[in-house]
PDB file of C-alpha atoms and ligand atoms in Angstrom:
ATOM      1  CA  UNK A   2      28.512  58.371 -38.077  1.00  0.00           C
ATOM      2  CA  UNK A   3      31.656  57.621 -39.396  1.00  0.00           C
ATOM      3  CA  UNK A   4      34.128  60.007 -41.673  1.00  0.00           C
ATOM      4  CA  UNK A   5      34.754  57.117 -43.730  1.00  0.00           C
ATOM      5  CA  UNK A   6      33.042  53.377 -44.073  1.00  0.00           C
ATOM      6  CA  UNK A   7      36.483  51.866 -43.587  1.00  0.00           C
ATOM      7  CA  UNK A   8      36.233  53.189 -39.905  1.00  0.00           C
ATOM      8  CA  UNK A   9      33.179  50.526 -39.493  1.00  0.00           C
ATOM      9  CA  UNK A  10      34.237  48.093 -37.099  1.00  0.00           C
ATOM     10  CA  UNK A  11      33.334  44.874 -39.150  1.00  0.00           C
ATOM     11  CA  UNK A  12      35.309  46.506 -42.425  1.00  0.00           C
ATOM     12  CA  UNK A  13      38.156  47.025 -39.800  1.00  0.00           C
ATOM     13  CA  UNK A  14      37.794  43.300 -38.282  1.00  0.00           C
ATOM     14  CA  UNK A  15      37.626  41.823 -42.076  1.00  0.00           C
ATOM     15  CA  UNK A  16      40.908  43.755 -43.141  1.00  0.00           C
ATOM     16  CA  UNK A  17      42.829  42.767 -39.964  1.00  0.00           C
ATOM     17  CA  UNK A  18      41.886  39.301 -40.260  1.00  0.00           C
ATOM     18  CA  UNK A  19      42.603  39.431 -44.409  1.00  0.00           C
ATOM     19  CA  UNK A  20      46.374  40.837 -43.227  1.00  0.00           C
ATOM     20  CA  UNK A  21      46.666  37.929 -40.466  1.00  0.00           C
ATOM     21  CA  UNK A  22      46.105  35.349 -43.017  1.00  0.00           C
ATOM     22  CA  UNK A  23      48.309  36.859 -45.446  1.00  0.00           C
ATOM     23  CA  UNK A  24      50.982  37.456 -42.894  1.00  0.00           C
ATOM     24  CA  UNK A  25      50.676  33.333 -42.064  1.00  0.00           C
ATOM     25  CA  UNK A  26      51.704  32.446 -45.682  1.00  0.00           C
ATOM     26  CA  UNK A  27      48.175  31.433 -46.521  1.00  0.00           C
ATOM     27  CA  UNK A  28      47.403  34.041 -49.557  1.00  0.00           C
ATOM     28  CA  UNK A  29      50.085  33.900 -52.098  1.00  0.00           C
ATOM     29  CA  UNK A  30      48.714  36.058 -55.116  1.00  0.00           C
ATOM     30  CA  UNK A  31      45.191  36.454 -54.884  1.00  0.00           C
ATOM     31  CA  UNK A  32      44.697  32.988 -53.344  1.00  0.00           C
ATOM     32  CA  UNK A  33      42.044  32.616 -51.182  1.00  0.00           C
ATOM     33  CA  UNK A  34      38.580  34.736 -50.283  1.00  0.00           C
ATOM     34  CA  UNK A  35      36.574  35.629 -47.148  1.00  0.00           C
ATOM     35  CA  UNK A  36      32.985  36.722 -47.083  1.00  0.00           C
ATOM     36  CA  UNK A  37      31.007  38.304 -44.025  1.00  0.00           C
ATOM     37  CA  UNK A  38      27.287  38.347 -43.728  1.00  0.00           C
ATOM     38  CA  UNK A  39      26.906  41.908 -42.225  1.00  0.00           C
ATOM     39  CA  UNK A  40      24.359  42.739 -39.352  1.00  0.00           C
ATOM     40  CA  UNK A  41      21.259  44.921 -39.899  1.00  0.00           C
ATOM     41  CA  UNK A  42      22.757  47.289 -37.169  1.00  0.00           C
ATOM     42  CA  UNK A  43      26.168  47.486 -39.128  1.00  0.00           C
ATOM     43  CA  UNK A  44      24.657  48.467 -42.478  1.00  0.00           C
ATOM     44  CA  UNK A  45      22.421  50.741 -41.194  1.00  0.00           C
ATOM     45  CA  UNK A  46      25.154  52.407 -39.621  1.00  0.00           C
ATOM     46  CA  UNK A  47      26.809  53.209 -43.301  1.00  0.00           C
ATOM     47  CA  UNK A  48      23.844  53.807 -45.634  1.00  0.00           C
ATOM     48  CA  UNK A  49      25.052  56.949 -46.034  1.00  0.00           C
ATOM     49  CA  UNK A  50      28.163  55.631 -47.987  1.00  0.00           C
ATOM     50  CA  UNK A  51      25.970  53.323 -50.292  1.00  0.00           C
ATOM     51  CA  UNK A  52      25.326  53.429 -54.070  1.00  0.00           C
ATOM     52  CA  UNK A  53      22.172  51.669 -54.871  1.00  0.00           C
ATOM     53  CA  UNK A  54      22.537  52.489 -58.701  1.00  0.00           C
ATOM     54  CA  UNK A  55      23.611  49.797 -60.119  1.00  0.00           C
ATOM     55  CA  UNK A  56      22.127  46.880 -62.136  1.00  0.00           C
ATOM     56  CA  UNK A  57      21.679  43.094 -60.195  1.00  0.00           C
ATOM     57  CA  UNK A  58      23.833  40.043 -61.495  1.00  0.00           C
ATOM     58  CA  UNK A  59      22.983  36.597 -61.530  1.00  0.00           C
ATOM     59  CA  UNK A  60      24.873  34.958 -58.394  1.00  0.00           C
ATOM     60  CA  UNK A  61      25.045  31.758 -60.207  1.00  0.00           C
ATOM     61  CA  UNK A  62      23.286  30.288 -57.395  1.00  0.00           C
ATOM     62  CA  UNK A  63      19.795  30.830 -55.365  1.00  0.00           C
ATOM     63  CA  UNK A  64      20.150  31.614 -52.013  1.00  0.00           C
ATOM     64  CA  UNK A  65      16.694  32.458 -50.880  1.00  0.00           C
ATOM     65  CA  UNK A  66      17.119  32.619 -47.103  1.00  0.00           C
ATOM     66  CA  UNK A  67      20.007  35.024 -47.887  1.00  0.00           C
ATOM     67  CA  UNK A  68      17.208  37.722 -49.709  1.00  0.00           C
ATOM     68  CA  UNK A  69      17.825  41.453 -49.146  1.00  0.00           C
ATOM     69  CA  UNK A  70      21.229  40.557 -47.103  1.00  0.00           C
ATOM     70  CA  UNK A  71      24.678  42.443 -47.512  1.00  0.00           C
ATOM     71  CA  UNK A  72      27.951  40.989 -47.426  1.00  0.00           C
ATOM     72  CA  UNK A  73      31.409  42.190 -47.097  1.00  0.00           C
ATOM     73  CA  UNK A  74      33.286  40.098 -50.002  1.00  0.00           C
ATOM     74  CA  UNK A  75      36.790  40.228 -51.568  1.00  0.00           C
ATOM     75  CA  UNK A  76      37.755  40.900 -55.217  1.00  0.00           C
ATOM     76  CA  UNK A  77      37.842  38.283 -58.014  1.00  0.00           C
ATOM     77  CA  UNK A  78      41.958  38.167 -58.827  1.00  0.00           C
ATOM     78  CA  UNK A  79      42.404  40.865 -55.972  1.00  0.00           C
ATOM     79  CA  UNK A  80      45.473  40.529 -53.219  1.00  0.00           C
ATOM     80  CA  UNK A  81      44.891  39.452 -49.411  1.00  0.00           C
ATOM     81  CA  UNK A  82      48.183  41.409 -49.004  1.00  0.00           C
ATOM     82  CA  UNK A  83      46.848  44.750 -50.481  1.00  0.00           C
ATOM     83  CA  UNK A  84      42.988  44.643 -48.311  1.00  0.00           C
ATOM     84  CA  UNK A  85      44.322  46.617 -45.126  1.00  0.00           C
ATOM     85  CA  UNK A  86      46.350  49.125 -46.824  1.00  0.00           C
ATOM     86  CA  UNK A  87      43.727  49.840 -49.696  1.00  0.00           C
ATOM     87  CA  UNK A  88      40.275  48.149 -48.308  1.00  0.00           C
ATOM     88  CA  UNK A  89      38.000  49.954 -50.727  1.00  0.00           C
ATOM     89  CA  UNK A  90      40.089  48.971 -53.878  1.00  0.00           C
ATOM     90  CA  UNK A  91      39.980  45.098 -53.109  1.00  0.00           C
ATOM     91  CA  UNK A  92      36.802  44.546 -51.227  1.00  0.00           C
ATOM     92  CA  UNK A  93      33.358  45.308 -51.971  1.00  0.00           C
ATOM     93  CA  UNK A  94      29.533  45.194 -50.163  1.00  0.00           C
ATOM     94  CA  UNK A  95      27.071  43.432 -51.931  1.00  0.00           C
ATOM     95  CA  UNK A  96      23.409  43.421 -51.644  1.00  0.00           C
ATOM     96  CA  UNK A  97      21.470  40.067 -52.608  1.00  0.00           C
ATOM     97  CA  UNK A  98      17.949  41.219 -54.183  1.00  0.00           C
ATOM     98  CA  UNK A  99      14.724  40.247 -53.328  1.00  0.00           C
ATOM     99  CA  UNK A 100      14.946  36.738 -55.019  1.00  0.00           C
ATOM    100  CA  UNK A 101      17.757  35.263 -53.676  1.00  0.00           C
ATOM    101  CA  UNK A 102      19.451  35.159 -57.294  1.00  0.00           C
ATOM    102  CA  UNK A 103      20.953  38.319 -58.040  1.00  0.00           C
ATOM    103  CA  UNK A 104      23.503  40.480 -56.127  1.00  0.00           C
ATOM    104  CA  UNK A 105      24.863  44.051 -57.071  1.00  0.00           C
ATOM    105  CA  UNK A 106      27.952  46.086 -55.798  1.00  0.00           C
ATOM    106  CA  UNK A 107      27.087  48.724 -53.587  1.00  0.00           C
ATOM    107  CA  UNK A 108      30.104  49.786 -52.315  1.00  0.00           C
ATOM    108  CA  UNK A 109      33.985  49.157 -52.881  1.00  0.00           C
ATOM    109  CA  UNK A 110      36.230  47.927 -55.946  1.00  0.00           C
ATOM    110  CA  UNK A 111      36.656  51.213 -56.533  1.00  0.00           C
ATOM    111  CA  UNK A 112      38.789  50.549 -59.726  1.00  0.00           C
ATOM    112  CA  UNK A 113      36.536  47.954 -61.007  1.00  0.00           C
ATOM    113  CA  UNK A 114      36.472  44.504 -60.603  1.00  0.00           C
ATOM    114  CA  UNK A 115      33.935  41.608 -59.606  1.00  0.00           C
ATOM    115  CA  UNK A 116      33.315  39.654 -56.236  1.00  0.00           C
ATOM    116  CA  UNK A 117      35.271  36.496 -55.603  1.00  0.00           C
ATOM    117  CA  UNK A 118      35.208  33.720 -58.248  1.00  0.00           C
ATOM    118  CA  UNK A 119      33.924  31.518 -55.207  1.00  0.00           C
ATOM    119  CA  UNK A 120      31.007  33.968 -54.572  1.00  0.00           C
ATOM    120  CA  UNK A 121      28.400  30.841 -55.434  1.00  0.00           C
ATOM    121  CA  UNK A 122      30.541  28.460 -52.933  1.00  0.00           C
ATOM    122  CA  UNK A 123      30.624  31.333 -50.398  1.00  0.00           C
ATOM    123  CA  UNK A 124      26.671  31.940 -50.752  1.00  0.00           C
ATOM    124  CA  UNK A 125      25.574  28.892 -50.604  1.00  0.00           C
ATOM    125  CA  UNK A 126      27.736  27.881 -47.347  1.00  0.00           C
ATOM    126  CA  UNK A 127      26.365  30.945 -45.757  1.00  0.00           C
ATOM    127  CA  UNK A 128      22.864  30.046 -46.761  1.00  0.00           C
ATOM    128  CA  UNK A 129      23.553  26.688 -45.430  1.00  0.00           C
ATOM    129  CA  UNK A 130      24.613  27.925 -42.229  1.00  0.00           C
ATOM    130  CA  UNK A 131      22.088  30.540 -41.792  1.00  0.00           C
ATOM    131  CA  UNK A 132      19.463  27.474 -41.973  1.00  0.00           C
ATOM    132  CA  UNK A 133      21.273  25.144 -39.880  1.00  0.00           C
ATOM    133  CA  UNK A 134      21.860  27.313 -36.757  1.00  0.00           C
ATOM    134  CA  UNK A 135      19.829  30.266 -36.568  1.00  0.00           C
ATOM    135  CA  UNK A 136      22.451  32.487 -38.361  1.00  0.00           C
ATOM    136  CA  UNK A 137      24.592  32.185 -35.879  1.00  0.00           C
ATOM    137  CA  UNK A 138      27.439  32.052 -38.347  1.00  0.00           C
ATOM    138  CA  UNK A 139      28.497  35.054 -40.434  1.00  0.00           C
ATOM    139  CA  UNK A 140      32.194  34.443 -41.775  1.00  0.00           C
ATOM    140  CA  UNK A 141      33.056  31.842 -44.487  1.00  0.00           C
ATOM    141  CA  UNK A 142      36.792  31.803 -45.133  1.00  0.00           C
ATOM    142  CA  UNK A 143      38.933  29.912 -47.762  1.00  0.00           C
ATOM    143  CA  UNK A 144      42.721  29.905 -47.817  1.00  0.00           C
ATOM    144  CA  UNK A 145      45.763  27.984 -49.167  1.00  0.00           C
ATOM    145  CA  UNK A 146      47.663  26.849 -46.098  1.00  0.00           C
ATOM    146  CA  UNK A 147      50.707  24.762 -47.056  1.00  0.00           C
ATOM    147  CA  UNK A 148      50.234  21.812 -44.316  1.00  0.00           C
ATOM    148  CA  UNK A 149      46.795  21.290 -44.840  1.00  0.00           C
ATOM    149  CA  UNK A 150      47.432  21.191 -48.570  1.00  0.00           C
ATOM    150  CA  UNK A 151      50.444  18.585 -48.495  1.00  0.00           C
ATOM    151  CA  UNK A 152      48.641  16.334 -46.300  1.00  0.00           C
ATOM    152  CA  UNK A 153      45.697  15.573 -49.167  1.00  0.00           C
ATOM    153  CA  UNK A 154      48.726  14.221 -51.152  1.00  0.00           C
ATOM    154  CA  UNK A 155      49.765  11.526 -48.819  1.00  0.00           C
ATOM    155  CA  UNK A 156      46.508  10.500 -46.315  1.00  0.00           C
ATOM    156  CA  UNK A 157      43.363   9.087 -47.722  1.00  0.00           C
ATOM    157  CA  UNK A 158      41.128  11.781 -48.618  1.00  0.00           C
ATOM    158  CA  UNK A 159      38.296  10.442 -46.366  1.00  0.00           C
ATOM    159  CA  UNK A 160      36.727  12.842 -43.543  1.00  0.00           C
ATOM    160  CA  UNK A 161      37.011  10.175 -40.887  1.00  0.00           C
ATOM    161  CA  UNK A 162      40.680   9.159 -41.520  1.00  0.00           C
ATOM    162  CA  UNK A 163      41.837  13.178 -41.806  1.00  0.00           C
ATOM    163  CA  UNK A 164      39.556  14.169 -38.796  1.00  0.00           C
ATOM    164  CA  UNK A 165      41.060  11.387 -36.742  1.00  0.00           C
ATOM    165  CA  UNK A 166      44.860  12.262 -37.411  1.00  0.00           C
ATOM    166  CA  UNK A 167      44.373  16.123 -36.980  1.00  0.00           C
ATOM    167  CA  UNK A 168      42.530  15.374 -33.748  1.00  0.00           C
ATOM    168  CA  UNK A 169      45.554  13.022 -32.679  1.00  0.00           C
ATOM    169  CA  UNK A 170      48.015  15.705 -33.312  1.00  0.00           C
ATOM    170  CA  UNK A 171      47.065  18.832 -30.919  1.00  0.00           C
ATOM    171  CA  UNK A 172      44.895  17.530 -27.754  1.00  0.00           C
ATOM    172  CA  UNK A 173      42.345  20.828 -28.027  1.00  0.00           C
ATOM    173  CA  UNK A 174      41.257  20.090 -31.742  1.00  0.00           C
ATOM    174  CA  UNK A 175      38.542  17.347 -30.956  1.00  0.00           C
ATOM    175  CA  UNK A 176      37.583  20.784 -28.769  1.00  0.00           C
ATOM    176  CA  UNK A 177      37.639  23.196 -31.218  1.00  0.00           C
ATOM    177  CA  UNK A 178      36.569  21.240 -34.195  1.00  0.00           C
ATOM    178  CA  UNK A 179      34.314  18.051 -32.456  1.00  0.00           C
ATOM    179  CA  UNK A 180      32.442  17.109 -35.532  1.00  0.00           C
ATOM    180  CA  UNK A 181      35.787  16.547 -37.571  1.00  0.00           C
ATOM    181  CA  UNK A 182      36.414  18.329 -40.742  1.00  0.00           C
ATOM    182  CA  UNK A 183      34.803  17.401 -44.587  1.00  0.00           C
ATOM    183  CA  UNK A 184      37.127  16.436 -47.322  1.00  0.00           C
ATOM    184  CA  UNK A 185      36.020  17.074 -50.968  1.00  0.00           C
ATOM    185  CA  UNK A 186      37.951  15.532 -53.714  1.00  0.00           C
ATOM    186  CA  UNK A 187      39.780  17.640 -56.328  1.00  0.00           C
ATOM    187  CA  UNK A 188      37.745  19.847 -58.205  1.00  0.00           C
ATOM    188  CA  UNK A 189      37.674  22.725 -60.646  1.00  0.00           C
ATOM    189  CA  UNK A 190      37.729  25.780 -58.174  1.00  0.00           C
ATOM    190  CA  UNK A 191      35.166  28.719 -58.801  1.00  0.00           C
ATOM    191  CA  UNK A 192      32.177  26.154 -59.942  1.00  0.00           C
ATOM    192  CA  UNK A 193      28.766  25.314 -59.162  1.00  0.00           C
ATOM    193  CA  UNK A 194      30.264  21.398 -58.321  1.00  0.00           C
ATOM    194  CA  UNK A 195      32.680  22.775 -55.742  1.00  0.00           C
ATOM    195  CA  UNK A 196      29.925  24.907 -54.316  1.00  0.00           C
ATOM    196  CA  UNK A 197      27.120  22.502 -54.029  1.00  0.00           C
ATOM    197  CA  UNK A 198      29.504  19.647 -52.642  1.00  0.00           C
ATOM    198  CA  UNK A 199      30.965  22.392 -50.119  1.00  0.00           C
ATOM    199  CA  UNK A 200      27.311  23.082 -49.045  1.00  0.00           C
ATOM    200  CA  UNK A 201      26.412  19.591 -48.502  1.00  0.00           C
ATOM    201  CA  UNK A 202      29.370  18.765 -45.989  1.00  0.00           C
ATOM    202  CA  UNK A 203      29.151  22.253 -44.633  1.00  0.00           C
ATOM    203  CA  UNK A 204      25.557  20.907 -42.924  1.00  0.00           C
ATOM    204  CA  UNK A 205      27.420  18.485 -40.668  1.00  0.00           C
ATOM    205  CA  UNK A 206      31.175  20.209 -40.580  1.00  0.00           C
ATOM    206  CA  UNK A 207      32.304  23.588 -39.905  1.00  0.00           C
ATOM    207  CA  UNK A 208      35.815  23.152 -42.113  1.00  0.00           C
ATOM    208  CA  UNK A 209      36.055  21.402 -44.940  1.00  0.00           C
ATOM    209  CA  UNK A 210      39.503  20.633 -46.610  1.00  0.00           C
ATOM    210  CA  UNK A 211      39.373  20.957 -50.556  1.00  0.00           C
ATOM    211  CA  UNK A 212      41.824  18.360 -51.827  1.00  0.00           C
ATOM    212  CA  UNK A 213      45.229  19.737 -53.487  1.00  0.00           C
ATOM    213  CA  UNK A 214      43.879  23.162 -52.919  1.00  0.00           C
ATOM    214  CA  UNK A 215      42.999  24.389 -49.385  1.00  0.00           C
ATOM    215  CA  UNK A 216      40.624  25.128 -46.606  1.00  0.00           C
ATOM    216  CA  UNK A 217      37.166  26.526 -46.450  1.00  0.00           C
ATOM    217  CA  UNK A 218      35.376  26.939 -43.079  1.00  0.00           C
ATOM    218  CA  UNK A 219      32.795  28.920 -41.210  1.00  0.00           C
ATOM    219  CA  UNK A 220      32.427  30.754 -38.120  1.00  0.00           C
ATOM    220  CA  UNK A 221      30.277  33.086 -35.994  1.00  0.00           C
ATOM    221  CA  UNK A 222      32.710  35.902 -36.155  1.00  0.00           C
ATOM    222  CA  UNK A 223      36.385  36.975 -37.446  1.00  0.00           C
ATOM    223  CA  UNK A 224      38.391  35.339 -34.468  1.00  0.00           C
ATOM    224  CA  UNK A 225      36.544  32.219 -34.354  1.00  0.00           C
ATOM    225  CA  UNK A 226      37.004  31.652 -37.887  1.00  0.00           C
ATOM    226  CA  UNK A 227      40.597  32.543 -38.185  1.00  0.00           C
ATOM    227  CA  UNK A 228      41.109  30.436 -34.894  1.00  0.00           C
ATOM    228  CA  UNK A 229      39.671  27.608 -36.748  1.00  0.00           C
ATOM    229  CA  UNK A 230      41.789  27.787 -39.720  1.00  0.00           C
ATOM    230  CA  UNK A 231      44.842  28.325 -37.996  1.00  0.00           C
ATOM    231  CA  UNK A 232      44.129  25.356 -35.300  1.00  0.00           C
ATOM    232  CA  UNK A 233      43.398  22.962 -38.586  1.00  0.00           C
ATOM    233  CA  UNK A 234      46.575  24.277 -40.319  1.00  0.00           C
ATOM    234  CA  UNK A 235      48.754  24.078 -36.973  1.00  0.00           C
ATOM    235  CA  UNK A 236      47.506  20.249 -36.412  1.00  0.00           C
ATOM    236  CA  UNK A 237      48.142  19.872 -40.258  1.00  0.00           C
ATOM    237  CA  UNK A 238      51.813  20.954 -39.881  1.00  0.00           C
ATOM    238  CA  UNK A 239      52.719  18.874 -36.636  1.00  0.00           C
ATOM    239  CA  UNK A 240      51.385  15.608 -39.003  1.00  0.00           C
ATOM    240  CA  UNK A 241      53.444  16.736 -41.652  1.00  0.00           C
ATOM    241  CA  UNK A 242      56.527  16.793 -39.142  1.00  0.00           C
ATOM    242  CA  UNK A 243      55.566  13.512 -37.361  1.00  0.00           C
ATOM    243  CA  UNK A 244      55.549  11.981 -40.397  1.00  0.00           C
ATOM    244  CA  UNK A 245      58.795  13.155 -41.672  1.00  0.00           C
ATOM    245  CA  UNK A 246      60.273  11.560 -38.476  1.00  0.00           C
ATOM    246  CA  UNK A 247      59.001   8.073 -39.584  1.00  0.00           C
ATOM    247  CA  UNK A 248      55.239   8.353 -38.527  1.00  0.00           C
ATOM    248  CA  UNK A 249      52.976   7.982 -35.592  1.00  0.00           C
ATOM    249  CA  UNK A 250      54.551   5.664 -32.563  1.00  0.00           C
ATOM    250  CA  UNK A 251      52.288   6.615 -29.907  1.00  0.00           C
ATOM    251  CA  UNK A 252      49.326   8.646 -29.858  1.00  0.00           C
ATOM    252  CA  UNK A 253      45.886  10.040 -28.118  1.00  0.00           C
ATOM    253  CA  UNK A 254      43.188   6.502 -27.488  1.00  0.00           C
ATOM    254  CA  UNK A 255      39.804   6.837 -28.663  1.00  0.00           C
ATOM    255  CA  UNK A 256      38.810   6.041 -24.639  1.00  0.00           C
ATOM    256  CA  UNK A 257      41.072   9.285 -24.137  1.00  0.00           C
ATOM    257  CA  UNK A 258      39.204  11.543 -26.505  1.00  0.00           C
ATOM    258  CA  UNK A 259      35.986  10.184 -25.149  1.00  0.00           C
ATOM    259  CA  UNK A 260      37.655  11.299 -21.384  1.00  0.00           C
ATOM    260  CA  UNK A 261      38.208  14.635 -22.862  1.00  0.00           C
ATOM    261  CA  UNK A 262      35.096  15.358 -24.466  1.00  0.00           C
ATOM    262  CA  UNK A 263      33.647  14.617 -21.072  1.00  0.00           C
ATOM    263  CA  UNK A 264      35.915  17.038 -19.264  1.00  0.00           C
ATOM    264  CA  UNK A 265      34.926  19.745 -21.926  1.00  0.00           C
ATOM    265  CA  UNK A 266      31.423  19.298 -22.214  1.00  0.00           C
ATOM    266  CA  UNK A 267      31.616  18.498 -26.042  1.00  0.00           C
ATOM    267  CA  UNK A 268      30.366  16.052 -27.910  1.00  0.00           C
ATOM    268  CA  UNK A 269      33.123  14.423 -30.198  1.00  0.00           C
ATOM    269  CA  UNK A 270      31.956  12.974 -33.388  1.00  0.00           C
ATOM    270  CA  UNK A 271      31.219   9.292 -31.938  1.00  0.00           C
ATOM    271  CA  UNK A 272      31.436   7.759 -35.423  1.00  0.00           C
ATOM    272  CA  UNK A 273      34.865   8.754 -35.683  1.00  0.00           C
ATOM    273  CA  UNK A 274      35.664   7.077 -32.424  1.00  0.00           C
ATOM    274  CA  UNK A 275      36.026   3.356 -33.291  1.00  0.00           C
TER     275      UNK A 275
HETATM  276  O1  LIG B 326      42.323  32.729 -55.994  1.00  0.00           O
HETATM  277  O2  LIG B 326      41.569  30.912 -54.134  1.00  0.00           O
HETATM  278  O3  LIG B 326      39.977  28.906 -54.855  1.00  0.00           O
HETATM  279  C1  LIG B 326      41.114  32.832 -55.281  1.00  0.00           C
HETATM  280  C2  LIG B 326      40.777  31.053 -54.762  1.00  0.00           C
HETATM  281  C3  LIG B 326      39.918  30.239 -55.565  1.00  0.00           C
HETATM  282 ZN1  LIG B 327      41.446  28.607 -53.551  1.00  0.00          ZN
END
């Protein structure tokens, strides 16, 4: 039994990831959001801290396969820079009801507030990932990393083009995101449209670039999800530098990528290797 709920490892891990993202410069002001689908055994260890008296309110999406699940979520308008030092003011645990249409806050946001404006996008993507890969993925992360945004002003907004360019920038990229990254054209954030567009692409990819906005990605745990964001952003940074030095003059061949896939026993999306 914990003295305080913020001693729970899943809350500590979440707060540490939020702080790392902030230190990377990916979370200006209230930018970005992070949600974690809490394991049964983790929520059981903190039930004494939960308040089950609040009313359920609509999610703005239906997520049947997430019914009765609990999520740790960032607060709307809250700053990532404050999550580690004042966790209970800036994040919440929410419970999804039995219909998969409503949620209620059971802990956190102690000075008031609501879950992230991107809650429908997060939950729809958790739903897709739970269905697609047997509940392995638990983390959905959205950030505003500079270079990943910058490249969406210059290169065609096509998943194949952007994925191939990012793979070329660092040899291990196609091992880390072998399917490539999806690309969503510019859309109003926080709405149903961006949630639906993202969840369609999340059936295929673990990461999506939202044009002129940021990156949205999914993973099994905090380290892997953060690592995916970090790898994409680093590749995008190299791409910005290469472009600034006059553009690509030599690169890794598609045969090279195929050899790499064999050596590391990873299927690199063959549709992107022609
Ligand atoms: O401010 O990043 O996309 C939170 C966001 C919305
Ligand atoms: Zn954003």
